[in-house]
Short mmCIF file of C-alpha atoms in Angstrom, two decimals:
data_model
loop_
_atom_site.label_atom_id
_atom_site.label_comp_id
_atom_site.label_asym_id
_atom_site.label_seq_id
_atom_site.Cartn_x
_atom_site.Cartn_y
_atom_site.Cartn_z
CA MET A 1 35.18 -92.31 110.08
CA SER A 2 36.78 -91.57 113.44
CA ARG A 3 35.48 -88.94 115.90
CA ARG A 4 38.68 -87.06 115.51
CA ARG A 5 38.47 -86.58 111.80
CA TYR A 6 34.86 -85.30 112.21
CA LEU A 7 35.99 -82.65 114.70
CA THR A 8 38.63 -81.30 112.36
CA PHE A 9 35.92 -80.49 109.80
CA LEU A 10 33.73 -78.80 112.37
CA PRO A 11 35.31 -75.25 112.21
CA ALA A 12 35.04 -75.35 108.59
CA ALA A 13 31.33 -76.27 108.60
CA LEU A 14 30.72 -73.44 110.99
CA ALA A 15 32.50 -71.06 108.68
CA LEU A 16 30.39 -72.09 105.91
CA SER A 17 27.19 -71.55 107.90
CA ALA A 18 28.50 -68.09 108.70
CA LEU A 19 29.21 -67.46 105.04
CA LEU A 20 25.72 -68.63 103.95
CA GLY A 21 23.81 -67.27 106.97
CA CYS A 22 24.76 -63.62 107.23
CA LYS A 23 27.59 -61.56 106.08
CA PRO A 24 28.68 -61.30 102.40
CA VAL A 25 32.29 -60.74 101.77
CA PRO A 26 33.13 -57.08 102.69
CA PHE A 27 33.84 -54.54 99.97
CA THR A 28 37.31 -54.15 98.62
CA GLU A 29 38.75 -50.50 98.73
CA ALA A 30 37.94 -50.12 94.91
CA GLU A 31 34.39 -51.14 95.52
CA LYS A 32 34.05 -48.77 98.48
CA LYS A 33 35.34 -45.97 96.21
CA ALA A 34 32.80 -46.79 93.62
CA VAL A 35 29.89 -46.97 96.02
CA ALA A 36 30.95 -43.55 97.51
CA SER A 37 31.10 -42.03 94.04
CA LEU A 38 27.44 -42.95 93.52
CA SER A 39 26.14 -41.49 96.67
CA LEU A 40 23.99 -38.36 96.60
CA SER A 41 26.22 -36.86 99.27
CA SER A 42 29.10 -36.59 96.70
CA LEU A 43 27.00 -34.36 94.42
CA PRO A 44 28.81 -31.08 94.04
CA PRO A 45 26.76 -27.67 94.35
CA LEU A 46 24.55 -26.98 91.35
CA PRO A 47 26.81 -25.10 88.85
CA ALA A 48 25.67 -21.64 87.64
CA ASP A 49 24.09 -21.32 84.03
CA PRO A 50 25.87 -18.41 82.39
CA SER A 51 23.49 -18.55 79.49
CA ASN A 52 20.58 -17.60 81.82
CA ARG A 53 21.25 -14.58 83.98
CA TYR A 54 17.89 -15.03 85.70
CA ALA A 55 18.70 -18.81 86.61
CA ASP A 56 18.94 -18.13 90.32
CA GLU A 57 16.45 -15.24 90.69
CA PRO A 58 13.68 -16.41 93.05
CA ALA A 59 11.13 -14.19 91.24
CA ALA A 60 11.95 -15.71 87.91
CA ALA A 61 11.70 -19.37 89.37
CA ALA A 62 8.27 -18.36 90.81
CA LEU A 63 7.02 -17.10 87.48
CA GLY A 64 8.50 -20.28 85.86
CA ALA A 65 6.68 -22.46 88.37
CA THR A 66 3.38 -20.80 87.39
CA LEU A 67 4.04 -21.19 83.67
CA PHE A 68 5.09 -24.77 84.07
CA PHE A 69 1.63 -25.70 85.32
CA ASP A 70 -0.51 -23.28 83.21
CA GLN A 71 -2.47 -25.10 80.50
CA ARG A 72 -3.46 -21.85 78.78
CA LEU A 73 0.22 -22.02 77.54
CA SER A 74 -0.95 -24.16 74.50
CA ARG A 75 -2.97 -24.05 71.43
CA ASN A 76 -6.06 -25.86 72.84
CA GLY A 77 -5.86 -24.71 76.42
CA ASP A 78 -5.36 -28.21 77.72
CA VAL A 79 -1.64 -28.75 77.70
CA ALA A 80 0.91 -27.57 80.30
CA CYS A 81 4.48 -28.89 80.89
CA SER A 82 2.91 -30.65 83.82
CA THR A 83 0.54 -32.62 81.50
CA CYS A 84 3.53 -34.91 80.76
CA HIS A 85 5.90 -34.03 83.62
CA LEU A 86 3.80 -34.81 86.55
CA ALA A 87 5.12 -33.47 89.82
CA ASP A 88 3.94 -36.42 91.94
CA ARG A 89 5.33 -38.93 89.32
CA GLN A 90 8.97 -37.77 89.23
CA PHE A 91 7.93 -35.30 86.62
CA GLN A 92 7.23 -38.01 84.14
CA ASP A 93 4.07 -39.58 82.92
CA ASP A 94 4.38 -43.50 83.00
CA ARG A 95 3.53 -43.76 79.37
CA PRO A 96 5.70 -45.24 76.59
CA LEU A 97 5.27 -42.03 74.48
CA GLY A 98 4.43 -38.50 75.78
CA VAL A 99 0.90 -37.42 74.84
CA GLY A 100 0.06 -33.69 74.48
CA ILE A 101 -2.16 -32.27 71.70
CA SER A 102 -1.31 -35.73 70.13
CA THR A 103 1.26 -38.52 70.62
CA THR A 104 4.95 -37.71 70.40
CA SER A 105 7.65 -40.18 69.43
CA ARG A 106 9.62 -40.16 72.65
CA ARG A 107 9.36 -41.33 76.30
CA THR A 108 8.74 -38.39 78.63
CA MET A 109 11.97 -37.88 80.83
CA PRO A 110 11.85 -37.34 84.58
CA LEU A 111 13.32 -33.95 85.69
CA ALA A 112 15.14 -34.31 89.01
CA ASP A 113 18.54 -32.54 88.74
CA VAL A 114 18.03 -32.00 85.07
CA ALA A 115 19.78 -28.58 85.58
CA ARG A 116 23.08 -30.44 85.84
CA SER A 117 22.69 -32.05 82.42
CA PRO A 118 24.73 -30.18 79.70
CA PHE A 119 22.52 -31.58 76.88
CA LEU A 120 18.73 -31.97 77.09
CA PHE A 121 16.35 -34.42 75.49
CA TRP A 122 17.24 -38.11 74.63
CA ASP A 123 19.30 -36.90 71.73
CA GLY A 124 20.80 -33.81 73.35
CA ARG A 125 19.27 -31.41 70.74
CA ARG A 126 19.27 -28.45 73.15
CA ASP A 127 22.10 -27.13 75.39
CA SER A 128 20.25 -25.35 78.21
CA LEU A 129 17.13 -25.75 80.12
CA TRP A 130 15.64 -22.49 78.87
CA ALA A 131 16.32 -23.42 75.19
CA GLN A 132 14.90 -26.85 75.93
CA ALA A 133 11.51 -25.37 77.20
CA LEU A 134 11.00 -23.59 73.99
CA GLY A 135 10.75 -26.76 72.02
CA PRO A 136 7.55 -28.46 73.54
CA LEU A 137 5.82 -25.06 73.49
CA GLU A 138 5.88 -24.93 69.62
CA ASP A 139 5.92 -28.65 68.93
CA ALA A 140 2.54 -29.37 67.24
CA ARG A 141 2.10 -32.62 69.19
CA GLU A 142 2.89 -31.05 72.59
CA HIS A 143 1.63 -27.53 73.41
CA GLY A 144 1.23 -26.59 69.76
CA GLY A 145 1.37 -22.82 70.15
CA THR A 146 3.53 -20.14 68.63
CA ARG A 147 5.99 -17.68 70.11
CA ALA A 148 3.99 -14.74 68.96
CA ALA A 149 0.83 -16.02 70.74
CA TYR A 150 2.98 -16.78 73.89
CA ALA A 151 4.42 -13.21 73.85
CA HIS A 152 0.82 -11.87 73.66
CA PHE A 153 -0.32 -14.19 76.43
CA VAL A 154 2.54 -13.06 78.69
CA LYS A 155 1.63 -9.38 78.10
CA ASP A 156 -2.00 -9.96 78.64
CA ASN A 157 -1.64 -12.07 81.84
CA PHE A 158 1.79 -11.65 83.46
CA ALA A 159 3.00 -8.12 82.50
CA ALA A 160 3.22 -7.19 86.24
CA ARG A 161 5.35 -10.18 87.17
CA TYR A 162 7.38 -10.15 83.95
CA ALA A 163 8.61 -6.58 83.91
CA PRO A 164 10.36 -6.32 87.24
CA ILE A 165 12.50 -9.43 86.22
CA PHE A 166 13.04 -9.03 82.53
CA GLY A 167 12.36 -5.35 81.87
CA PRO A 168 9.48 -3.76 80.06
CA LEU A 169 7.68 -5.82 77.50
CA PRO A 170 8.04 -4.71 73.93
CA ASP A 171 5.21 -3.12 71.97
CA LEU A 172 3.29 -6.03 70.39
CA SER A 173 0.37 -4.03 68.83
CA ASP A 174 1.54 -4.85 65.40
CA VAL A 175 2.57 -8.36 66.03
CA PRO A 176 0.18 -11.04 64.63
CA ALA A 177 -1.88 -12.99 67.22
CA SER A 178 -0.08 -16.17 66.09
CA ALA A 179 3.32 -16.30 64.21
CA SER A 180 6.38 -18.59 64.28
CA PRO A 181 9.08 -19.76 61.91
CA LEU A 182 8.20 -23.29 63.08
CA GLY A 183 4.45 -23.15 62.90
CA GLY A 184 1.91 -24.09 60.32
CA GLU A 185 1.88 -22.52 56.87
CA THR A 186 -0.15 -19.43 57.81
CA GLU A 187 1.94 -18.89 60.94
CA LYS A 188 5.20 -19.19 58.98
CA VAL A 189 3.74 -16.58 56.34
CA ALA A 190 2.74 -14.24 59.28
CA TRP A 191 6.36 -14.64 60.85
CA ALA A 192 8.12 -13.93 57.55
CA ALA A 193 5.98 -10.66 57.17
CA MET A 194 7.14 -9.41 60.45
CA SER A 195 10.05 -6.88 60.72
CA GLU A 196 13.35 -8.18 61.92
CA ALA A 197 12.93 -5.95 65.10
CA GLN A 198 9.57 -7.42 65.75
CA GLN A 199 10.83 -10.96 65.33
CA GLU A 200 13.71 -10.21 67.69
CA ALA A 201 11.31 -8.64 70.30
CA VAL A 202 9.13 -11.61 70.18
CA ASN A 203 12.11 -14.08 70.35
CA ARG A 204 13.34 -12.34 73.41
CA VAL A 205 10.01 -12.64 75.33
CA PHE A 206 9.88 -16.25 74.13
CA ALA A 207 13.39 -16.85 75.41
CA ASP A 208 12.47 -15.20 78.73
CA ILE A 209 9.60 -17.58 79.19
CA GLY A 210 12.18 -20.33 78.82
CA LYS A 211 14.52 -18.64 81.26
CA ALA A 212 11.81 -18.43 83.98
CA ILE A 213 10.77 -22.05 83.48
CA ALA A 214 14.36 -23.02 83.68
CA ALA A 215 14.88 -21.10 86.92
CA PHE A 216 11.95 -23.12 88.39
CA GLU A 217 13.41 -26.46 87.06
CA ARG A 218 16.62 -25.88 88.85
CA SER A 219 14.81 -26.41 92.16
CA ILE A 220 13.67 -29.93 91.20
CA VAL A 221 16.14 -32.28 92.72
CA HIS A 222 16.81 -35.95 93.69
CA GLU A 223 16.12 -37.02 97.29
CA LYS A 224 18.22 -39.53 99.31
CA THR A 225 17.25 -43.22 99.21
CA ARG A 226 18.08 -46.32 101.09
CA PHE A 227 21.06 -46.74 98.79
CA ASP A 228 22.47 -43.23 99.82
CA ARG A 229 21.92 -44.10 103.64
CA PHE A 230 23.83 -47.36 102.93
CA ALA A 231 26.67 -45.66 100.98
CA GLU A 232 27.18 -43.01 103.70
CA ALA A 233 27.53 -45.58 106.29
CA VAL A 234 30.04 -47.50 104.22
CA ALA A 235 31.95 -44.30 103.46
CA SER A 236 32.16 -43.44 107.23
CA GLY A 237 33.06 -46.98 108.20
CA VAL A 238 29.96 -47.64 110.36
CA GLU A 239 27.70 -50.68 110.13
CA PRO A 240 24.60 -49.73 108.08
CA GLU A 241 21.47 -49.95 110.28
CA GLY A 242 17.84 -50.04 109.93
CA ASP A 243 16.68 -49.46 106.33
CA ALA A 244 20.19 -48.50 105.37
CA ALA A 245 21.24 -52.06 105.72
CA LEU A 246 20.99 -53.72 102.27
CA THR A 247 19.78 -57.34 102.02
CA ASP A 248 22.30 -59.91 100.75
CA GLU A 249 20.60 -59.77 97.50
CA GLU A 250 20.69 -55.98 97.16
CA PHE A 251 24.33 -56.11 98.10
CA ALA A 252 25.11 -58.76 95.52
CA GLY A 253 23.28 -56.52 92.97
CA LEU A 254 25.32 -53.44 93.86
CA ARG A 255 28.49 -55.53 93.61
CA LEU A 256 27.54 -56.60 90.12
CA PHE A 257 26.42 -53.11 89.12
CA VAL A 258 29.96 -51.68 89.96
CA GLY A 259 31.79 -54.81 88.88
CA LYS A 260 31.17 -57.69 86.63
CA ALA A 261 28.04 -56.16 84.95
CA ASN A 262 29.83 -52.95 84.47
CA CYS A 263 26.77 -50.71 84.59
CA ILE A 264 28.75 -48.01 86.21
CA GLU A 265 30.62 -47.55 82.95
CA CYS A 266 27.81 -45.29 81.90
CA HIS A 267 25.46 -44.99 84.85
CA ASN A 268 28.11 -43.36 87.05
CA GLY A 269 28.33 -40.43 89.59
CA PRO A 270 25.67 -39.44 92.11
CA ARG A 271 23.04 -39.11 89.38
CA PHE A 272 23.97 -42.53 87.86
CA THR A 273 24.61 -40.94 84.46
CA ASP A 274 27.66 -39.79 82.76
CA ASP A 275 25.46 -37.24 80.79
CA HIS A 276 26.83 -38.74 77.58
CA PHE A 277 25.27 -40.59 74.55
CA HIS A 278 25.59 -44.31 73.84
CA ASN A 279 24.09 -46.84 71.35
CA THR A 280 23.00 -49.55 73.61
CA GLY A 281 21.23 -51.55 70.86
CA ILE A 282 17.64 -50.64 71.86
CA PRO A 283 15.51 -51.47 68.85
CA PRO A 284 13.38 -48.52 67.35
CA ALA A 285 9.75 -48.65 68.58
CA ASP A 286 7.30 -50.01 66.03
CA GLY A 287 5.42 -47.51 63.82
CA LEU A 288 7.67 -44.47 64.62
CA SER A 289 9.64 -42.84 61.86
CA GLU A 290 13.54 -43.06 61.58
CA ASP A 291 15.22 -41.90 64.70
CA LEU A 292 19.01 -41.41 64.46
CA GLY A 293 19.42 -40.16 68.07
CA ARG A 294 22.48 -38.09 68.87
CA GLN A 295 23.51 -37.97 65.17
CA ALA A 296 20.48 -35.82 64.53
CA GLY A 297 20.68 -34.09 67.90
CA VAL A 298 24.27 -32.73 67.19
CA ALA A 299 23.10 -31.06 64.10
CA GLN A 300 19.98 -29.51 65.66
CA VAL A 301 21.80 -28.08 68.77
CA LEU A 302 24.32 -26.39 66.47
CA ALA A 303 21.58 -24.85 64.39
CA ASP A 304 19.46 -23.81 67.19
CA PRO A 305 19.14 -19.96 67.33
CA PHE A 306 18.68 -20.24 71.14
CA ASN A 307 21.77 -22.16 71.88
CA CYS A 308 24.59 -21.00 74.19
CA LEU A 309 26.23 -19.00 71.30
CA GLY A 310 23.10 -17.50 70.05
CA LEU A 311 21.63 -13.95 70.24
CA TYR A 312 19.41 -14.70 73.23
CA SER A 313 22.12 -16.40 75.32
CA ASP A 314 23.55 -14.39 78.20
CA ALA A 315 26.85 -16.25 78.10
CA ALA A 316 30.11 -15.15 76.67
CA PRO A 317 31.15 -17.42 73.84
CA GLU A 318 34.12 -18.63 75.98
CA ALA A 319 31.63 -20.00 78.51
CA CYS A 320 29.94 -22.28 75.92
CA LYS A 321 32.43 -24.98 76.24
CA GLU A 322 29.96 -27.96 76.19
CA LEU A 323 28.71 -26.81 72.78
CA ARG A 324 31.98 -25.76 71.41
CA PHE A 325 33.88 -28.98 72.35
CA MET A 326 31.07 -31.40 71.86
CA VAL A 327 31.71 -34.44 69.42
CA LYS A 328 30.14 -33.27 66.13
CA SER A 329 30.41 -36.28 63.99
CA GLY A 330 31.43 -40.01 64.05
CA PRO A 331 29.69 -43.29 63.64
CA GLU A 332 29.19 -43.65 67.51
CA LEU A 333 26.51 -40.95 67.36
CA ARG A 334 24.11 -43.16 65.32
CA ARG A 335 21.22 -44.13 67.45
CA ALA A 336 23.07 -42.99 70.50
CA TYR A 337 20.92 -41.74 73.39
CA LYS A 338 21.57 -39.83 76.59
CA THR A 339 22.19 -42.16 79.58
CA PRO A 340 19.18 -41.76 81.96
CA SER A 341 19.73 -41.51 85.58
CA LEU A 342 18.64 -44.59 87.36
CA ARG A 343 17.42 -42.85 90.67
CA GLY A 344 13.77 -43.73 91.12
CA VAL A 345 13.94 -46.04 88.08
CA ALA A 346 11.84 -48.94 89.69
CA ASP A 347 8.89 -46.54 89.97
CA ARG A 348 8.71 -45.44 86.48
CA PRO A 349 8.42 -48.13 83.69
CA PRO A 350 8.35 -48.44 80.78
CA TYR A 351 12.01 -47.85 79.94
CA MET A 352 14.24 -46.41 77.16
CA HIS A 353 13.79 -43.47 74.80
CA ALA A 354 10.49 -44.68 73.30
CA GLY A 355 9.29 -46.87 76.21
CA GLN A 356 10.48 -49.95 74.33
CA ILE A 357 11.13 -52.15 77.45
CA PRO A 358 8.34 -52.82 79.95
CA THR A 359 10.13 -54.03 83.03
CA LEU A 360 13.44 -53.85 84.82
CA GLU A 361 13.87 -57.59 84.40
CA ALA A 362 13.52 -57.17 80.74
CA VAL A 363 16.12 -54.39 80.83
CA VAL A 364 18.63 -56.59 82.46
CA ASP A 365 17.84 -59.40 80.03
CA HIS A 366 18.64 -56.78 77.18
CA TYR A 367 22.01 -56.04 78.75
CA ALA A 368 22.70 -59.75 79.12
CA ARG A 369 21.80 -60.55 75.52
CA ALA A 370 23.31 -57.29 74.11
CA PRO A 371 21.58 -57.54 70.69
CA LYS A 372 23.19 -56.00 67.67
CA SER A 373 21.79 -52.45 67.05
CA ARG A 374 19.49 -52.17 64.12
CA GLU A 375 21.57 -49.15 62.96
CA GLY A 376 25.00 -47.96 64.13
CA LYS A 377 26.92 -50.11 66.68
CA SER A 378 25.94 -51.06 70.13
CA GLU A 379 28.54 -50.47 72.87
CA VAL A 380 27.03 -53.19 75.16
CA VAL A 381 28.79 -56.54 75.25
CA PRO A 382 26.99 -59.78 76.23
CA LEU A 383 26.97 -60.61 79.86
CA LYS A 384 26.79 -64.02 81.56
CA LEU A 385 24.16 -63.59 84.25
CA SER A 386 22.62 -66.32 86.28
CA GLU A 387 18.97 -66.12 87.33
CA SER A 388 19.97 -65.03 90.86
CA GLU A 389 22.36 -62.40 89.59
CA ARG A 390 19.57 -60.93 87.46
CA ALA A 391 17.26 -60.67 90.39
CA ALA A 392 20.13 -59.15 92.41
CA LEU A 393 20.57 -56.44 90.01
CA VAL A 394 16.89 -55.61 89.87
CA ALA A 395 16.79 -55.72 93.73
CA PHE A 396 19.67 -53.23 93.92
CA LEU A 397 18.03 -50.84 91.38
CA LYS A 398 14.88 -50.82 93.74
CA THR A 399 17.17 -49.41 96.48
CA LEU A 400 17.48 -46.23 94.44
CA SER A 401 13.69 -45.54 95.21
CA ASN A 402 11.92 -44.69 98.50
CA MET B 1 21.58 -97.52 107.47
CA GLY B 2 24.18 -97.12 104.73
CA PHE B 3 24.22 -93.39 104.92
CA ASN B 4 26.96 -91.86 107.15
CA TRP B 5 25.92 -88.25 108.10
CA ARG B 6 29.56 -87.54 108.95
CA TYR B 7 30.38 -87.70 105.25
CA LEU B 8 27.89 -84.91 104.68
CA VAL B 9 29.65 -82.71 107.31
CA ALA B 10 32.95 -83.58 105.72
CA ILE B 11 31.87 -82.55 102.26
CA ILE B 12 30.20 -79.30 103.60
CA GLY B 13 33.54 -78.61 105.28
CA ILE B 14 35.66 -79.04 102.16
CA ALA B 15 33.16 -76.88 100.20
CA ALA B 16 33.40 -74.27 102.84
CA VAL B 17 37.21 -74.26 102.79
CA ALA B 18 37.19 -74.13 99.00
CA ALA B 19 34.57 -71.28 99.06
CA MET B 20 36.64 -69.18 101.53
CA ALA B 21 39.80 -69.67 99.58
CA LEU B 22 37.98 -68.55 96.42
CA THR B 23 36.41 -65.54 98.01
CA LYS B 24 39.84 -64.61 99.36
CA LEU B 25 41.35 -64.82 95.87
CA TYR B 26 38.60 -62.79 94.27
CA SER B 27 38.61 -59.99 97.00
CA VAL B 28 42.18 -59.23 96.20
CA PRO B 29 42.23 -56.62 93.35
CA PRO B 30 44.38 -57.97 90.48
CA GLN B 31 47.84 -56.52 90.24
CA PRO B 32 49.07 -55.35 86.79
CA VAL B 33 52.28 -57.24 85.89
CA SER B 34 53.59 -54.50 83.71
CA GLY B 35 51.42 -51.30 83.90
CA PRO B 36 51.21 -48.48 81.52
CA ASN B 37 53.58 -45.56 81.71
CA PHE B 38 51.98 -42.65 83.49
CA ALA B 39 54.75 -40.07 82.83
CA PHE B 40 53.42 -36.64 82.01
CA SER B 41 56.59 -35.76 79.97
CA LYS B 42 58.12 -37.81 77.34
CA PRO B 43 59.72 -37.89 73.81
CA SER B 44 57.26 -38.16 71.03
CA ASP B 45 56.95 -41.58 69.20
CA GLN B 46 59.78 -40.82 66.58
CA GLY B 47 61.70 -38.67 69.18
CA THR B 48 61.09 -35.53 67.04
CA TYR B 49 59.79 -33.65 70.10
CA VAL B 50 59.66 -33.73 73.87
CA VAL B 51 56.10 -33.25 75.02
CA ALA B 52 54.97 -32.45 78.48
CA ILE B 53 51.29 -32.12 79.58
CA GLU B 54 49.78 -30.61 82.82
CA PRO B 55 46.14 -30.03 83.88
CA GLU B 56 45.38 -26.35 84.20
CA THR B 57 43.29 -27.16 87.35
CA THR B 58 43.54 -29.87 89.80
CA PRO B 59 42.17 -32.22 90.71
CA VAL B 60 40.84 -33.47 87.42
CA LYS B 61 37.21 -34.42 88.10
CA GLN B 62 35.23 -37.10 86.31
CA GLY B 63 32.44 -35.55 84.12
CA GLU B 64 33.84 -31.97 84.24
CA LEU B 65 35.27 -30.01 81.36
CA HIS B 66 38.87 -28.91 81.90
CA SER B 67 41.95 -27.64 80.06
CA TRP B 68 45.49 -28.81 79.82
CA ILE B 69 48.77 -26.96 79.02
CA VAL B 70 50.91 -28.94 76.41
CA THR B 71 54.47 -27.90 76.07
CA VAL B 72 56.37 -28.94 73.03
CA LYS B 73 60.18 -28.77 72.78
CA THR B 74 62.87 -30.10 70.56
CA PRO B 75 65.02 -32.85 72.11
CA ASP B 76 67.69 -30.16 72.85
CA GLY B 77 65.26 -28.12 74.83
CA LYS B 78 64.18 -25.36 72.25
CA PRO B 79 60.50 -24.51 72.51
CA VAL B 80 58.49 -25.21 69.37
CA GLU B 81 56.36 -22.21 68.70
CA SER B 82 54.36 -22.93 65.39
CA ALA B 83 53.10 -26.34 66.15
CA LYS B 84 49.70 -27.54 64.82
CA ILE B 85 48.35 -29.92 67.46
CA THR B 86 45.20 -32.06 67.30
CA VAL B 87 43.97 -33.98 70.33
CA SER B 88 42.28 -37.46 70.35
CA GLY B 89 42.26 -40.41 72.69
CA GLY B 90 39.81 -42.48 74.57
CA MET B 91 39.59 -45.63 76.76
CA PRO B 92 41.53 -48.52 75.26
CA ALA B 93 39.83 -51.06 77.47
CA HIS B 94 36.31 -50.15 76.39
CA GLY B 95 37.08 -49.28 72.68
CA HIS B 96 35.57 -45.83 72.83
CA GLY B 97 37.03 -42.46 72.13
CA LEU B 98 36.76 -39.26 74.13
CA PRO B 99 33.32 -37.93 75.04
CA THR B 100 34.33 -34.41 73.74
CA SER B 101 36.55 -32.98 70.91
CA PRO B 102 39.26 -31.03 72.67
CA GLU B 103 41.07 -28.31 70.81
CA VAL B 104 44.01 -26.02 71.15
CA THR B 105 42.57 -22.59 71.74
CA ASP B 106 45.68 -20.60 72.68
CA HIS B 107 49.34 -20.31 72.11
CA LEU B 108 50.99 -19.17 75.18
CA GLY B 109 54.54 -18.84 74.04
CA GLU B 110 57.64 -20.75 75.09
CA GLY B 111 56.26 -23.84 73.37
CA ARG B 112 53.12 -23.90 75.55
CA TYR B 113 49.64 -24.45 74.13
CA ARG B 114 46.38 -24.45 75.89
CA VAL B 115 43.96 -27.40 75.09
CA GLU B 116 40.34 -26.76 76.04
CA GLY B 117 37.42 -29.09 76.31
CA VAL B 118 38.83 -32.28 77.81
CA LYS B 119 36.39 -34.52 79.52
CA PHE B 120 36.71 -37.95 81.22
CA SER B 121 33.26 -39.54 81.56
CA MET B 122 34.28 -42.36 83.77
CA ALA B 123 36.83 -43.70 86.15
CA GLY B 124 39.62 -45.88 84.64
CA LEU B 125 42.46 -45.80 82.27
CA TRP B 126 42.43 -43.07 79.63
CA GLU B 127 44.66 -42.23 76.70
CA LEU B 128 45.41 -38.71 75.40
CA LYS B 129 47.04 -38.47 71.96
CA PHE B 130 48.72 -35.25 70.72
CA ALA B 131 49.43 -35.11 67.04
CA ILE B 132 52.12 -32.49 66.47
CA SER B 133 52.87 -30.93 63.18
CA ALA B 134 55.62 -28.36 62.78
CA PRO B 135 58.67 -27.58 60.67
CA GLN B 136 60.57 -30.12 62.48
CA GLY B 137 58.26 -32.93 61.34
CA ASP B 138 54.99 -34.75 62.13
CA ASP B 139 54.97 -36.82 65.18
CA GLN B 140 52.69 -37.92 68.09
CA ALA B 141 52.89 -38.42 71.85
CA VAL B 142 50.40 -40.60 73.76
CA PHE B 143 49.86 -40.23 77.49
CA ASN B 144 48.09 -42.57 80.01
CA LEU B 145 46.09 -41.27 82.79
CA MET B 146 44.28 -43.24 85.57
CA LEU B 147 41.19 -41.58 86.82
#
C-alpha cells in the first residue's frame, strides 16, 4: 500500500475516533421537542380542585398534615397514612405490598404531584384526592377504622382547628362510637340504625377529613433532577455542564426512551405519565385474589358516594368532566393499571401494581419480551434491545433521581 | 511480519465513513410520501353532509380535556339541526382508541354542536370520527389531527 493511499484514509480514521471518543450524534428537532416535553420546567401550574373548596386553604393543609402523620387515626392506634407513605422515601414504603393492620393487595404508590392525577389508585377507583383518602381510613387492612369513630376523634381532639375551616361540628351525642356502611357486621348494623341526618352529618365530617388531607397532599411535589438540568440546557441551546451533562450511555438511553423503545407513548409529559390506564401484560402476583384493574375501578368510581358528582363534592356537575367523560367499558380496561410516574423510579423498587418486578433491569426485560397478558390484551409490543441498549435505558432512568 | 498495520487503518477508515453515512441517514426525520389529510372541513364519507370541526380553545394541549364545535350542513349549505352525533377515534398507528368518551352536550343552533370530553394522551397522529344520524341519512366524517 502506498503512502498516499494511507493518507487519504487518515481523516476518516480521525472522524471515527471523534465518533467513538466523545460526542454522540446531536438531537433532531423532533427529539429536542420530546426531551423538552419531559422537563419539569414545562409543568403547568397546579390546577384548582373544584370538588374541594378548601384545597388551597393553608389552615386546611396544616390540619391535613397533622392528620396524615397521626397514628391515632386507626383501629389499633398504630397506623397513619405515613406508615405506608414515608415522607423520606418519596411517600412510599419500598415493599411489594403495603402493610397496615394487615397486608394489602397492592404496591404503595409514591405521592409527588399526585394532585395532578385525575384518577387515584392503580385502578383509578377514586376521582379526587379527598375521596381517595377516605378509602384507606376504612379499609380493614389499612387504618381499619370507621367514619363515625373518626368524626368523634376529630370532635374530641381537633374541634378548635376544624371549626374555623369547615364550620361548627355537628352534634354527635347520639352517634354510635363506631359505625360505617363499610365496617364489620356490628358497625354496619350501627350505621343502618342511624337517622339519615346523622349519617349525612358523619359523612360530612368524614369528607372534611379527606379534604384537609388532600389540601396537604397538594404541597407534595417533584424536584428537579439531573435530567431536568440537561433538558433545560438542551431547550435553551447551551452545552449541558457539570452534572447536567449526560454520559453517552444515559444519552443513548434517553434517545431510546423517546424513540425506538417508545416508552414515551405512555410515560409522557413532565411527570412521565399520561394519567391513563394500560394493560402492559404484568402477570398477577402469586397468592392474591383476582384483580381486574381499571375494569373494576370504573364501576367503583361511578358508585362512590364521595365522587365529584356526589353530595359531598363542592363542584358543579359541569366541572366533573373527567368522571363524566371517562371510558366506562371496553376490553382495554381489563387488567389495565395507571401509568406510574418514572421520576425517582430507580430509588424505589420493587415495581408494578403488586411489586411483581424486583429491578429496573427486569422491567426493561419485561418490555423487550412483551409477554401476553394473563387476562385482557397487553398493549406492549416486543422490542429488539441489545445488552448495551438495555443498560442505556436503565442508566437514563437513573437520571430521574437525585 | 505478514501483518500490514496500514490495512487496519484503511478498514477503520471505511467503517468510519460508513458509520457517518448511516448516522446522517438516520438523523434525518422520515418524510411521509403521501400524508393524511388534515383539513378541518370536509364532505362526509357518502357526501350526505359537509362537516367542519374546530377546537373551542386553542392551543389543544396533550393530556387536557377540551371541547370542539362540530358544524353539520347539507352539501348545499343548509344547517342540519336535529343530528344525533356520536364521537369515537384513536391512534391508528398504535391501535388504541380515545382515552375518554367524548359526547355532544349542547346544540348551539345553525348546525353547530358542542362536543365535550376530548383528550389526547400523547403526541402523534390522532383520528376523530363523527357518526352523524339525521333525516338526510346516516353518514360519518373522519378527521386527522397531528399533536
